[in-house]
Coordinates of C-alpha atoms and ligand atoms in Angstrom, one line a residue:
X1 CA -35.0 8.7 -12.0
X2 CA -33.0 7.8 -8.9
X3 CA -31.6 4.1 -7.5
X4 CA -31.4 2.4 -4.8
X5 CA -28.1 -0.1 -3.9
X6 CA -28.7 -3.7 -3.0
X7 CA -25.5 -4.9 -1.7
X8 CA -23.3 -7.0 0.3
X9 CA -19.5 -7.7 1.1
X10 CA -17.4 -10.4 2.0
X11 CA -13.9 -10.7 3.5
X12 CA -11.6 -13.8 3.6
X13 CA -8.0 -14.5 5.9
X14 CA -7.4 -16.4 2.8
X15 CA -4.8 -19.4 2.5
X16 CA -1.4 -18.1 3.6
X17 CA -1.7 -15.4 6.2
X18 CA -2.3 -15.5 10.0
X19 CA -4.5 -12.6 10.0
X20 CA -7.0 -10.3 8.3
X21 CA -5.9 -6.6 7.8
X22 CA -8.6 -5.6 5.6
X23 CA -12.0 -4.1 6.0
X24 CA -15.1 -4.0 3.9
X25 CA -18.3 -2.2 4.2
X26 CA -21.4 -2.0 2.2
X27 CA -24.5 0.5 3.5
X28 CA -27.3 1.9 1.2
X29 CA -25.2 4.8 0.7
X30 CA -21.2 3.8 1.5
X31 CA -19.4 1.0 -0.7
X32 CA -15.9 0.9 1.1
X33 CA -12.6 -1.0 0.7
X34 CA -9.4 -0.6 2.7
X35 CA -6.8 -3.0 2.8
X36 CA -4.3 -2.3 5.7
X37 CA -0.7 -2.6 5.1
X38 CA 2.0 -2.9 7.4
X39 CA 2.9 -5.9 8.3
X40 CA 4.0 -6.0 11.8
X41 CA 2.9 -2.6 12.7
X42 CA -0.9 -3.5 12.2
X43 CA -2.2 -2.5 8.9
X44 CA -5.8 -4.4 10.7
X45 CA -5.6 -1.6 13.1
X46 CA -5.5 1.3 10.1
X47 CA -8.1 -0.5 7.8
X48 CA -10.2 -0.5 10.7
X49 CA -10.0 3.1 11.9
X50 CA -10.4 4.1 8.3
X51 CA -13.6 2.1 8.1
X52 CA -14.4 3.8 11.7
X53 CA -14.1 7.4 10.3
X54 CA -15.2 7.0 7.0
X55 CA -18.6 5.3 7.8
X56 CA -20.2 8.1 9.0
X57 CA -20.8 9.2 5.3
X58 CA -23.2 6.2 4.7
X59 CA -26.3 8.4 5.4
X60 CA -28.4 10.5 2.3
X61 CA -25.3 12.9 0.6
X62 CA -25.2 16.7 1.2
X63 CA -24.4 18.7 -2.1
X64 CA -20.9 18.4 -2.1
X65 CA -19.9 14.3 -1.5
X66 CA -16.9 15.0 -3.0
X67 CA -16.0 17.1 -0.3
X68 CA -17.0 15.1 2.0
X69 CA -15.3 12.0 0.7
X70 CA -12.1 14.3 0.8
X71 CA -12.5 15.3 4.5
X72 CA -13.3 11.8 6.0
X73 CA -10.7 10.4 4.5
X74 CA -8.6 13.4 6.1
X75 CA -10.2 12.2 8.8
X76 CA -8.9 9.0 9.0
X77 CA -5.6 9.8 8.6
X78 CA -5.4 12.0 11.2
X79 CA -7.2 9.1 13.7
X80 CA -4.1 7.3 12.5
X81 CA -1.7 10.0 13.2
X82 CA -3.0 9.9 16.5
X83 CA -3.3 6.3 17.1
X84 CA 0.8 6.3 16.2
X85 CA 1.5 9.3 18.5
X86 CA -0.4 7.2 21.2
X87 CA 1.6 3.2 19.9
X88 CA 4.8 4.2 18.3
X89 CA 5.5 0.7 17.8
X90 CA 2.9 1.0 15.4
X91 CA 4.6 3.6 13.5
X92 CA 4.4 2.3 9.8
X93 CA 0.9 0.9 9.7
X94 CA -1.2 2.2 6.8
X95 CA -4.2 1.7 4.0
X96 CA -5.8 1.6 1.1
X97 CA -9.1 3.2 0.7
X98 CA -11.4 2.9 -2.2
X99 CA -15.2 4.4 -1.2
X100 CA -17.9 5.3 -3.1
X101 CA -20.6 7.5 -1.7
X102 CA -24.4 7.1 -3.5
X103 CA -26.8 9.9 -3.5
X104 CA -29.4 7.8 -5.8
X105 CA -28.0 8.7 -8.9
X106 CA -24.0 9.0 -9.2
X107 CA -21.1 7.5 -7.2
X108 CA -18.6 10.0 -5.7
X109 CA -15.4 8.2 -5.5
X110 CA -12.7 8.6 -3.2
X111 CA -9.4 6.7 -3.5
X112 CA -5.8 5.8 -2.5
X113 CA -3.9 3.1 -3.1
X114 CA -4.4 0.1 -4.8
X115 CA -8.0 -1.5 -3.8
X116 CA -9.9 -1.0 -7.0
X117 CA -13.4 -0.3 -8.0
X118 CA -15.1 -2.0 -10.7
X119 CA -18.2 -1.3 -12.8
X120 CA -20.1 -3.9 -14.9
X121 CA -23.0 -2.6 -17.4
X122 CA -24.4 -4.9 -19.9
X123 CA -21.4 -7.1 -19.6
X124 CA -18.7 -4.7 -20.0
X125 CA -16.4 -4.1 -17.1
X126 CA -14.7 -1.2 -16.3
X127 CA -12.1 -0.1 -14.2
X128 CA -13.3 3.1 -12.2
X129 CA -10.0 3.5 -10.1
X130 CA -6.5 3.4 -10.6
X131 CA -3.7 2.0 -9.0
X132 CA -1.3 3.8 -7.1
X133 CA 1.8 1.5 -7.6
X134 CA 4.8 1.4 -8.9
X135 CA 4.2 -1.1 -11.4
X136 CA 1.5 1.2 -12.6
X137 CA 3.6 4.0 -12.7
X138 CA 5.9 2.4 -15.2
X139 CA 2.9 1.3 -17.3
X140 CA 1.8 4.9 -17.8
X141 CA 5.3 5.8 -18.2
X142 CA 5.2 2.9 -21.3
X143 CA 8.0 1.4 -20.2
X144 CA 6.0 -2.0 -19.1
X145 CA 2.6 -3.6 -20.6
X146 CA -0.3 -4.2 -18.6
X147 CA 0.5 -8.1 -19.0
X148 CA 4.2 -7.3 -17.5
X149 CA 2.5 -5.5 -14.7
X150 CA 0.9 -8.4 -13.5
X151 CA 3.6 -10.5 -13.0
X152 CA 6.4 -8.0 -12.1
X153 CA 8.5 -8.8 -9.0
X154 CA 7.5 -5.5 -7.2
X155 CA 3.2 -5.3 -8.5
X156 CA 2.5 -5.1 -4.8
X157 CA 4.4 -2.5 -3.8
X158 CA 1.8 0.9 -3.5
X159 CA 3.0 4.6 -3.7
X160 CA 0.1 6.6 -2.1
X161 CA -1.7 5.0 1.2
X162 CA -3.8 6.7 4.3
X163 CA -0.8 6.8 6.6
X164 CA -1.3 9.5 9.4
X165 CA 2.0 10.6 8.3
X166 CA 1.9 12.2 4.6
X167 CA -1.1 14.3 3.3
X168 CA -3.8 11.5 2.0
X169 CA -4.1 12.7 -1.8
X170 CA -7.3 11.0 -2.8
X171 CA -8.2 10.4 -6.4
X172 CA -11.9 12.1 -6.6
X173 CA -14.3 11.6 -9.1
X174 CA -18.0 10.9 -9.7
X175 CA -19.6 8.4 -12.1
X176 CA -23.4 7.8 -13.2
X177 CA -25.5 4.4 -12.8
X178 CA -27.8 3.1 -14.9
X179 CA -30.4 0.6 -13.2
X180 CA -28.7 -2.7 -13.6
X181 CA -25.0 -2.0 -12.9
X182 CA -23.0 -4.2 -10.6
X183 CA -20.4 -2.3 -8.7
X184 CA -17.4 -4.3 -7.1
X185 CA -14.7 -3.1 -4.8
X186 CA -12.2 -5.0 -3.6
X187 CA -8.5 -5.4 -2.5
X188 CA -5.4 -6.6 -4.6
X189 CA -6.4 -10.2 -2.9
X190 CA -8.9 -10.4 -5.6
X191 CA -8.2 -8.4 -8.6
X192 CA -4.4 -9.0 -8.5
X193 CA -5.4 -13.0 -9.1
X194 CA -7.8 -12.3 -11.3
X195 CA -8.4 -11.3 -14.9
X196 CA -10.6 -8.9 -15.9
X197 CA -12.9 -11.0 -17.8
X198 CA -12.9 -13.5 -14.9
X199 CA -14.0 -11.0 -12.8
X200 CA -16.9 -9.5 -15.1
X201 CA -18.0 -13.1 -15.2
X202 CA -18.4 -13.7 -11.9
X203 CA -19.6 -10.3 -11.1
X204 CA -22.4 -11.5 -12.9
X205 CA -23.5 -14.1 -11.6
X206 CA -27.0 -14.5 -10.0
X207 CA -28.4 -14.0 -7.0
X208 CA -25.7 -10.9 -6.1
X209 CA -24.8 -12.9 -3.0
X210 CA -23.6 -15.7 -5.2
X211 CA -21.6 -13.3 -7.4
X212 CA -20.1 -12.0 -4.2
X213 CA -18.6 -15.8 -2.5
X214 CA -17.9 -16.9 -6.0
X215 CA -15.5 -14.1 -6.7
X216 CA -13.8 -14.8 -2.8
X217 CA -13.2 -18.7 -3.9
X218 CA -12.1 -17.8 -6.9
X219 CA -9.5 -15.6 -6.2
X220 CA -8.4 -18.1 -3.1
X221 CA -8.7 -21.1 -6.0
X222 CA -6.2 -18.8 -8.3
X223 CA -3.9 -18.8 -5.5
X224 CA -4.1 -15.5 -3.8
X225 CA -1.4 -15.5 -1.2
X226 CA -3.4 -12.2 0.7
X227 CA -6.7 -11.3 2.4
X228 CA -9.5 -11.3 -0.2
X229 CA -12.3 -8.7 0.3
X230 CA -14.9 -7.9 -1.9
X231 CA -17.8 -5.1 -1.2
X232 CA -20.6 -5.9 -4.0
X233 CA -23.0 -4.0 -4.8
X234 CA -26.7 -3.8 -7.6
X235 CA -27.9 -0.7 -9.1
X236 CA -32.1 -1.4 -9.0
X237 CA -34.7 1.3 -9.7
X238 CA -36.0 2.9 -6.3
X239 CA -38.9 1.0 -4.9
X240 CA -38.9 2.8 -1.4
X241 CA -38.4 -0.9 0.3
X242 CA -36.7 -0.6 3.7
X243 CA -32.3 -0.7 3.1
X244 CA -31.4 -3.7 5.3
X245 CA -28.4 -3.0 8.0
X246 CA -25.2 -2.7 6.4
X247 CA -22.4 -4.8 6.3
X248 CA -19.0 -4.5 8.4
X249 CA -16.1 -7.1 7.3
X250 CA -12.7 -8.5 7.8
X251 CA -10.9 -6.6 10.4
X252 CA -13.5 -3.6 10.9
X253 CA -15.8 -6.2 12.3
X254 CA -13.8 -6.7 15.6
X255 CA -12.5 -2.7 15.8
X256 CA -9.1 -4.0 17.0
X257 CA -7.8 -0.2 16.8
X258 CA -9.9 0.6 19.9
X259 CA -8.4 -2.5 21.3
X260 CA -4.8 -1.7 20.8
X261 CA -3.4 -0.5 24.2
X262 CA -3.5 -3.7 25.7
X263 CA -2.5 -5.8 22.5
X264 CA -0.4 -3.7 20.3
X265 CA 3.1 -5.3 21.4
X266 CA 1.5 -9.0 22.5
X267 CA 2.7 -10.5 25.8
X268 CA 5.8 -8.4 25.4
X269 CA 7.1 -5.8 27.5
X270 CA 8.4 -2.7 25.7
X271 CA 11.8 -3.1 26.3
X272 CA 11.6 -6.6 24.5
X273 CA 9.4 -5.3 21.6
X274 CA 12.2 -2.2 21.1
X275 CA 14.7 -4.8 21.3
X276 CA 13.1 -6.9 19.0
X277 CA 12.0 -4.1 16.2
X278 CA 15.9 -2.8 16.4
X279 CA 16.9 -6.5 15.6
X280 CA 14.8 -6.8 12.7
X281 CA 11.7 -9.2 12.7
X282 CA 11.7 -11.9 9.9
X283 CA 11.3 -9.8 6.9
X284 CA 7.3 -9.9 6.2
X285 CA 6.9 -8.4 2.3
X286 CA 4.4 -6.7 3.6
X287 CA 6.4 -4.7 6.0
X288 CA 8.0 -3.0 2.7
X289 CA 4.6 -3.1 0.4
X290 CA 4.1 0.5 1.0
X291 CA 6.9 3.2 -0.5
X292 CA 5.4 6.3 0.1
X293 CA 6.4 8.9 -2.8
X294 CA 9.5 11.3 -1.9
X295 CA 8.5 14.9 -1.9
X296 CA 10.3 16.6 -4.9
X297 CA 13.4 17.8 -2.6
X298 CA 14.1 15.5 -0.4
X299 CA 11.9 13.4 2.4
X300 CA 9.8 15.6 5.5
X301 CA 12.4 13.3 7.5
X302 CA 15.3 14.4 6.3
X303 CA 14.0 18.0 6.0
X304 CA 13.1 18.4 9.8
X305 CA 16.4 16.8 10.9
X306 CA 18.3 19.9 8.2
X307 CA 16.0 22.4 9.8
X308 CA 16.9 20.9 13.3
X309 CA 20.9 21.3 12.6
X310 CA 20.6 24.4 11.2
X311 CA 18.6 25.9 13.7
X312 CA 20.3 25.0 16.7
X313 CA 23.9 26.2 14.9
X314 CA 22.5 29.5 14.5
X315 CA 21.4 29.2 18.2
X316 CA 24.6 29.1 19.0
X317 CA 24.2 25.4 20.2
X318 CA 27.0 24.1 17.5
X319 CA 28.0 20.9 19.9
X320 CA 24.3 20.1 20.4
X321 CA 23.5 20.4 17.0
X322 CA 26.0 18.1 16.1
X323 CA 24.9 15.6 19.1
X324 CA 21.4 15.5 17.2
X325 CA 23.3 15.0 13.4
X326 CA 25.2 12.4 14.9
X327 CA 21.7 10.4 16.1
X328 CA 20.5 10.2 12.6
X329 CA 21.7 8.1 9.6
X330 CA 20.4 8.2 5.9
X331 CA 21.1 6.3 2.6
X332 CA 22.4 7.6 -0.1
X333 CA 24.8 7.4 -3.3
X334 CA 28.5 7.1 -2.9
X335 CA 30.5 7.3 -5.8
X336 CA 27.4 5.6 -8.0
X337 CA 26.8 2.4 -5.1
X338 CA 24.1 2.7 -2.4
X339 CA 25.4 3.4 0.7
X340 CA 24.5 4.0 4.6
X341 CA 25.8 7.4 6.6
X342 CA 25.7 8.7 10.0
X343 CA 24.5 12.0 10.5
X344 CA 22.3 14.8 8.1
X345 CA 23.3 15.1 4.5
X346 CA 24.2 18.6 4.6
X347 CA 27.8 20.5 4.6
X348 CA 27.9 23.6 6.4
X349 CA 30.6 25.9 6.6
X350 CA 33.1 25.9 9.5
X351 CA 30.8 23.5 11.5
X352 CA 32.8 20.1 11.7
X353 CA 31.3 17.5 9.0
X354 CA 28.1 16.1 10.4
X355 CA 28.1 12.8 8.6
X356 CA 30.1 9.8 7.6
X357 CA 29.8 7.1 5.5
X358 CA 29.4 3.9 8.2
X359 CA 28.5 1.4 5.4
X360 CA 28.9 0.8 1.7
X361 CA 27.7 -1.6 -0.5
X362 CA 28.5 -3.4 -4.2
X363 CA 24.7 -1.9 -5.0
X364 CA 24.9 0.4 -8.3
X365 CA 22.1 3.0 -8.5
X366 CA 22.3 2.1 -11.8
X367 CA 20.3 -1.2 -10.8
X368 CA 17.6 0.1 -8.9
X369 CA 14.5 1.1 -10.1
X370 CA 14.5 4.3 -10.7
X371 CA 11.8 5.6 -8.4
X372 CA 14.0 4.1 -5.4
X373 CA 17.2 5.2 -7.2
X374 CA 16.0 9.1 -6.9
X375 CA 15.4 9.0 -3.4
X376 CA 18.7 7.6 -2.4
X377 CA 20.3 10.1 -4.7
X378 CA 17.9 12.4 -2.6
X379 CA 19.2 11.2 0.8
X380 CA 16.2 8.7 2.0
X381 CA 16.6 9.9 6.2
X382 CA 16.3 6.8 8.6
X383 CA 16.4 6.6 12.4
X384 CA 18.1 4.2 12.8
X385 CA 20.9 2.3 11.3
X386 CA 18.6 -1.4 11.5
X387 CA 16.4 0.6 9.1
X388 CA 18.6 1.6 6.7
X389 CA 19.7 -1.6 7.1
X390 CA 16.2 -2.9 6.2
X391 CA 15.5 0.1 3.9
X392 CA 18.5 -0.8 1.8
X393 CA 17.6 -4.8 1.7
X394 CA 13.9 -3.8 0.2
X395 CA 15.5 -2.0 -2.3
X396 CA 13.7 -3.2 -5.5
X397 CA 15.8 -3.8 -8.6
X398 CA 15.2 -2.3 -12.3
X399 CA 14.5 -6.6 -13.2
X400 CA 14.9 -9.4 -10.6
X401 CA 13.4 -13.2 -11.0
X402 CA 12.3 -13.3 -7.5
X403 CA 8.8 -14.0 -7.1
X404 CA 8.7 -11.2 -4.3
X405 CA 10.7 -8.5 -2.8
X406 CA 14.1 -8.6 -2.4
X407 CA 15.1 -10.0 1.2
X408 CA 18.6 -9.8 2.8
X409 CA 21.5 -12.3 1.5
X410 CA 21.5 -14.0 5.0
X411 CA 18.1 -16.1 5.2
X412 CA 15.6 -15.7 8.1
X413 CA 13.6 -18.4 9.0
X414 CA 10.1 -17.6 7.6
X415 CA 7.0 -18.9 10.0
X416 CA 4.3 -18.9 7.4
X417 CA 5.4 -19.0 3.5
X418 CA 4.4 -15.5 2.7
X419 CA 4.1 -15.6 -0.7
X420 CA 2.3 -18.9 -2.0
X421 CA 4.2 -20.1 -5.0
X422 CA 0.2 -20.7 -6.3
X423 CA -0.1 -17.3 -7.8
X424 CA 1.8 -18.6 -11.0
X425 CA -0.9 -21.2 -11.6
X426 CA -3.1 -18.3 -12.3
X427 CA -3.8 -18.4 -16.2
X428 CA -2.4 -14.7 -16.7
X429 CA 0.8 -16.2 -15.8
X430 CA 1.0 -18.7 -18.7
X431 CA 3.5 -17.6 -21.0
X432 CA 2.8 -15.9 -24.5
X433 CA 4.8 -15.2 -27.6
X434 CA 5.3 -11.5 -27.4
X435 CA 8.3 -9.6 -28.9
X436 CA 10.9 -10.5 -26.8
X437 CA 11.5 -7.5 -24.2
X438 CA 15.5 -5.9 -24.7
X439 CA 17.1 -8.0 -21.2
X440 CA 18.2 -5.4 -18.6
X441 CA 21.8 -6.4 -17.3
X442 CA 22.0 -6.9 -13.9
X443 CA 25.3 -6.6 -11.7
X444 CA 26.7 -9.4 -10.6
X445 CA 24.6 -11.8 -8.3
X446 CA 26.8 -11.1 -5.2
X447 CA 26.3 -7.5 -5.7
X448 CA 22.4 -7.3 -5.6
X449 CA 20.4 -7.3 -2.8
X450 CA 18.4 -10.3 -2.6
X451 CA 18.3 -13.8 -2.8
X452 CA 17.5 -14.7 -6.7
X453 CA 19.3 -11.7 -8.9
X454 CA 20.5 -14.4 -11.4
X455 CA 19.8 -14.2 -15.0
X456 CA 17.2 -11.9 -16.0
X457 CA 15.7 -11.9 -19.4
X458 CA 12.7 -9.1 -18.6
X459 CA 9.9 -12.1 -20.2
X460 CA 7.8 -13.1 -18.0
Ligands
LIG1 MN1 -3.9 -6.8 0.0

């Protein structure tokens, strides 16, 4: 027997921020998510492009959807790749992507990130995707619940994202339907605010377009602070009735990626924008949501700039070579605190030393997670010293009480609150008895990054 898909999809601003950097779409044969991250280098601009180059698979499925999930969203990062080399300044902007592809009988998934999709059959609902996040690399690794997840200081931040820079590594997978599923994708906006029974509740609901605006105000109700996006979808027996056009939402719907040479840096002129990225912006959470995972030795960065030194010594072009160390900086450990140095880790013999430390700070690695602690034991390469700078300030701790990510001691004025305080209203938030946690000791409050290291009991 084969299905057809009635769907729809629905994307909100939401409460807090000033614009909408995800993108939905729903087709009779492409259910899509992708949540753009970046902050101020545009994650509207990568959502968008994804949707863009990922679209095209929402026509009747060859033999292989996998495959073909796999090389659009290959696809898509390389349209970002290209859309940086073109807009440096939007060198950092990236996305989730969740998409299912239906050939009348199975989804074949495709995913990165931490949009999730959802499938509801006879009341149960399951989760078909999983998250690419820190928080839920910890909870694999046992060393949080599922309940601490939700409420941990650093849930947003995501380790895997399309990003025209790293290889996408999509989880791929297929699932079967049964005639009377409900199928929800969506970004964190919705499922980080809601429970999982909430949302099997209101997935439920009847007509499917109710379902889909009742799960939107409900997340905005329990205080979603993000974009909310939902892509909905039925699973009916195949009548052969005509698919109506499909649906194109949140920033996909304006394309602002084929928009961006005249509006990627605003009304100002480059020299002001460099200026102003050098500087630091205000510190948007959302500029640091997205750690990328370090390669196993070391970052491509710091890599290239090694191979760079290396080469040109044996070229004979020693002063040059140490010309080019002396542009770079990177962060790493010095003697067990985090600290920032010019040049390229790396010692070689008879060459004068092509790096000094410029900047240390109180910051054991012993507090930072230990995700972030590796890579600045690896040497995490920079360009520039504002980003280490900025790098170092993001840096999450093992345990802090701060309701979001760390931001530096000296406080920027913030236009928009960020992070509405709301999210704690949510009921997952109220506190339970549970077997009291064993307290992580923190360093001393003036040696943490952040504004709110104090007293840390690990209960949430
Ligand atoms: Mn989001």
């Amino acid at each position: 027997m084969t299905f057809r898909l009635r769907f729809t999809a629905l994307s909100d601003v939401g409460r807090v921020r000033r614009d909408n950097q995800d993108s939905g779409y729903a087709g009779p044969h492409l259910l899509l998510i992708a949540d753009g991250v970046g902050g101020a280098a545009r994650g509207d601009i990568a959502s968008s492009a994804a949707v863009e180059a990922i679209r095209k698979l929402d026509v009747p499925p060859g033999n292989d959807p996998l495959s073909e999930l796999a090389a659009t969203i290959h696809l898509a990062h390389d349209r970002l790749a290209e859309i940086v080399e073109g807009h440096p300044d939007l060198d950092g902007t990236s996305t989730t992507v969740s998409a299912a592809v239906f050939d009348g009988t199975q989804l074949a998934i495709g995913h990165v990130g931490d949009s999730r999709g959802y499938l509801l059959r006879d009341g149960v609902l399951r989760q078909l995707t999983d998250d690419h996040t820190l928080v839920q690399s910890l909870v694999d690794e046992g060393r949080i619940t599922e309940d601490e997840a939700r409420v941990h200081p650093h849930r947003n931040l995501i380790l895997r994202a399309v990003d025209g820079v790293h290889e996408p590594e999509p989880d791929l997978f297929t699932t079967e339907v049964n005639a009377g599923d409900r199928l929800l994708f969506c970004s964190d906006g919705c499922s980080g605010v809601l429970t999982n029974h909430a949302l099997a509740a209101l997935l439920a609901i009847d007509p499917l377009e109710t379902a889909t605006s009742r799960l939107v105000s409900a997340a905005l109700d329990a205080g979603s602070s993000d974009n909310v996006t939902v892509v909905v979808a039925e699973v009916l027996e195949d009548d052969d009735e005509a698919s109506p056009p499909a649906f194109v939402v949140g920033a996909a719907a304006s394309a602002p990626h084929l928009r961006i040479s005249d509006e990627s840096t605003g009304n100002l002129s480059d020299t002001e924008f460099a200026a102003l990225s050098e500087e630091g912006l205000p510190l948007d959470p959302e500029d640091l949501r997205y750690a990328p995972q370090p390669p196993r030795r070391g970052s491509a960065l710091r890599i290239l700039a090694v191979v760079a030194v290396v080469v040109a010594l044996l070229g004979g072009a020693g002063w040059g070579a140490y010309a080019y160390s002396q542009t770079r900086y990177y962060v790493s450990d010095n003697s067990g605190k985090v600290a920032i140095f010019k040049g390229v880790d790396l010692d070689i013999w008879g060459a004068p030393p092509l790096h000094h430390l410029v900047k240390s700070t109180d910051i054991p690695l012993s507090a930072i997670e230990p995700y972030f602690a590796t890579e600045v034991r690896n040497g995490k390469a920079v360009e520039s010293l504002a980003k280490a700078e900025k790098y170092v300030a993001g840096l999450p701790l093992k345990c802090a009480d701060t309701s979001t990510i760390p931001v530096p001691s000296t406080p920027v004025p913030t236009p928009t609150p960020l992070k509405a305080p709301t999210r704690t209203a949510t009921p997952t938030r109220t506190p339970t008895p549970t077997p009291t946690p064993t307290p992580i000791t923190l360093p001393s409050p003036s040696t943490t990054p952040g504004t709110g290291t104090s007293g840390c009991t690990g209960a949430k």
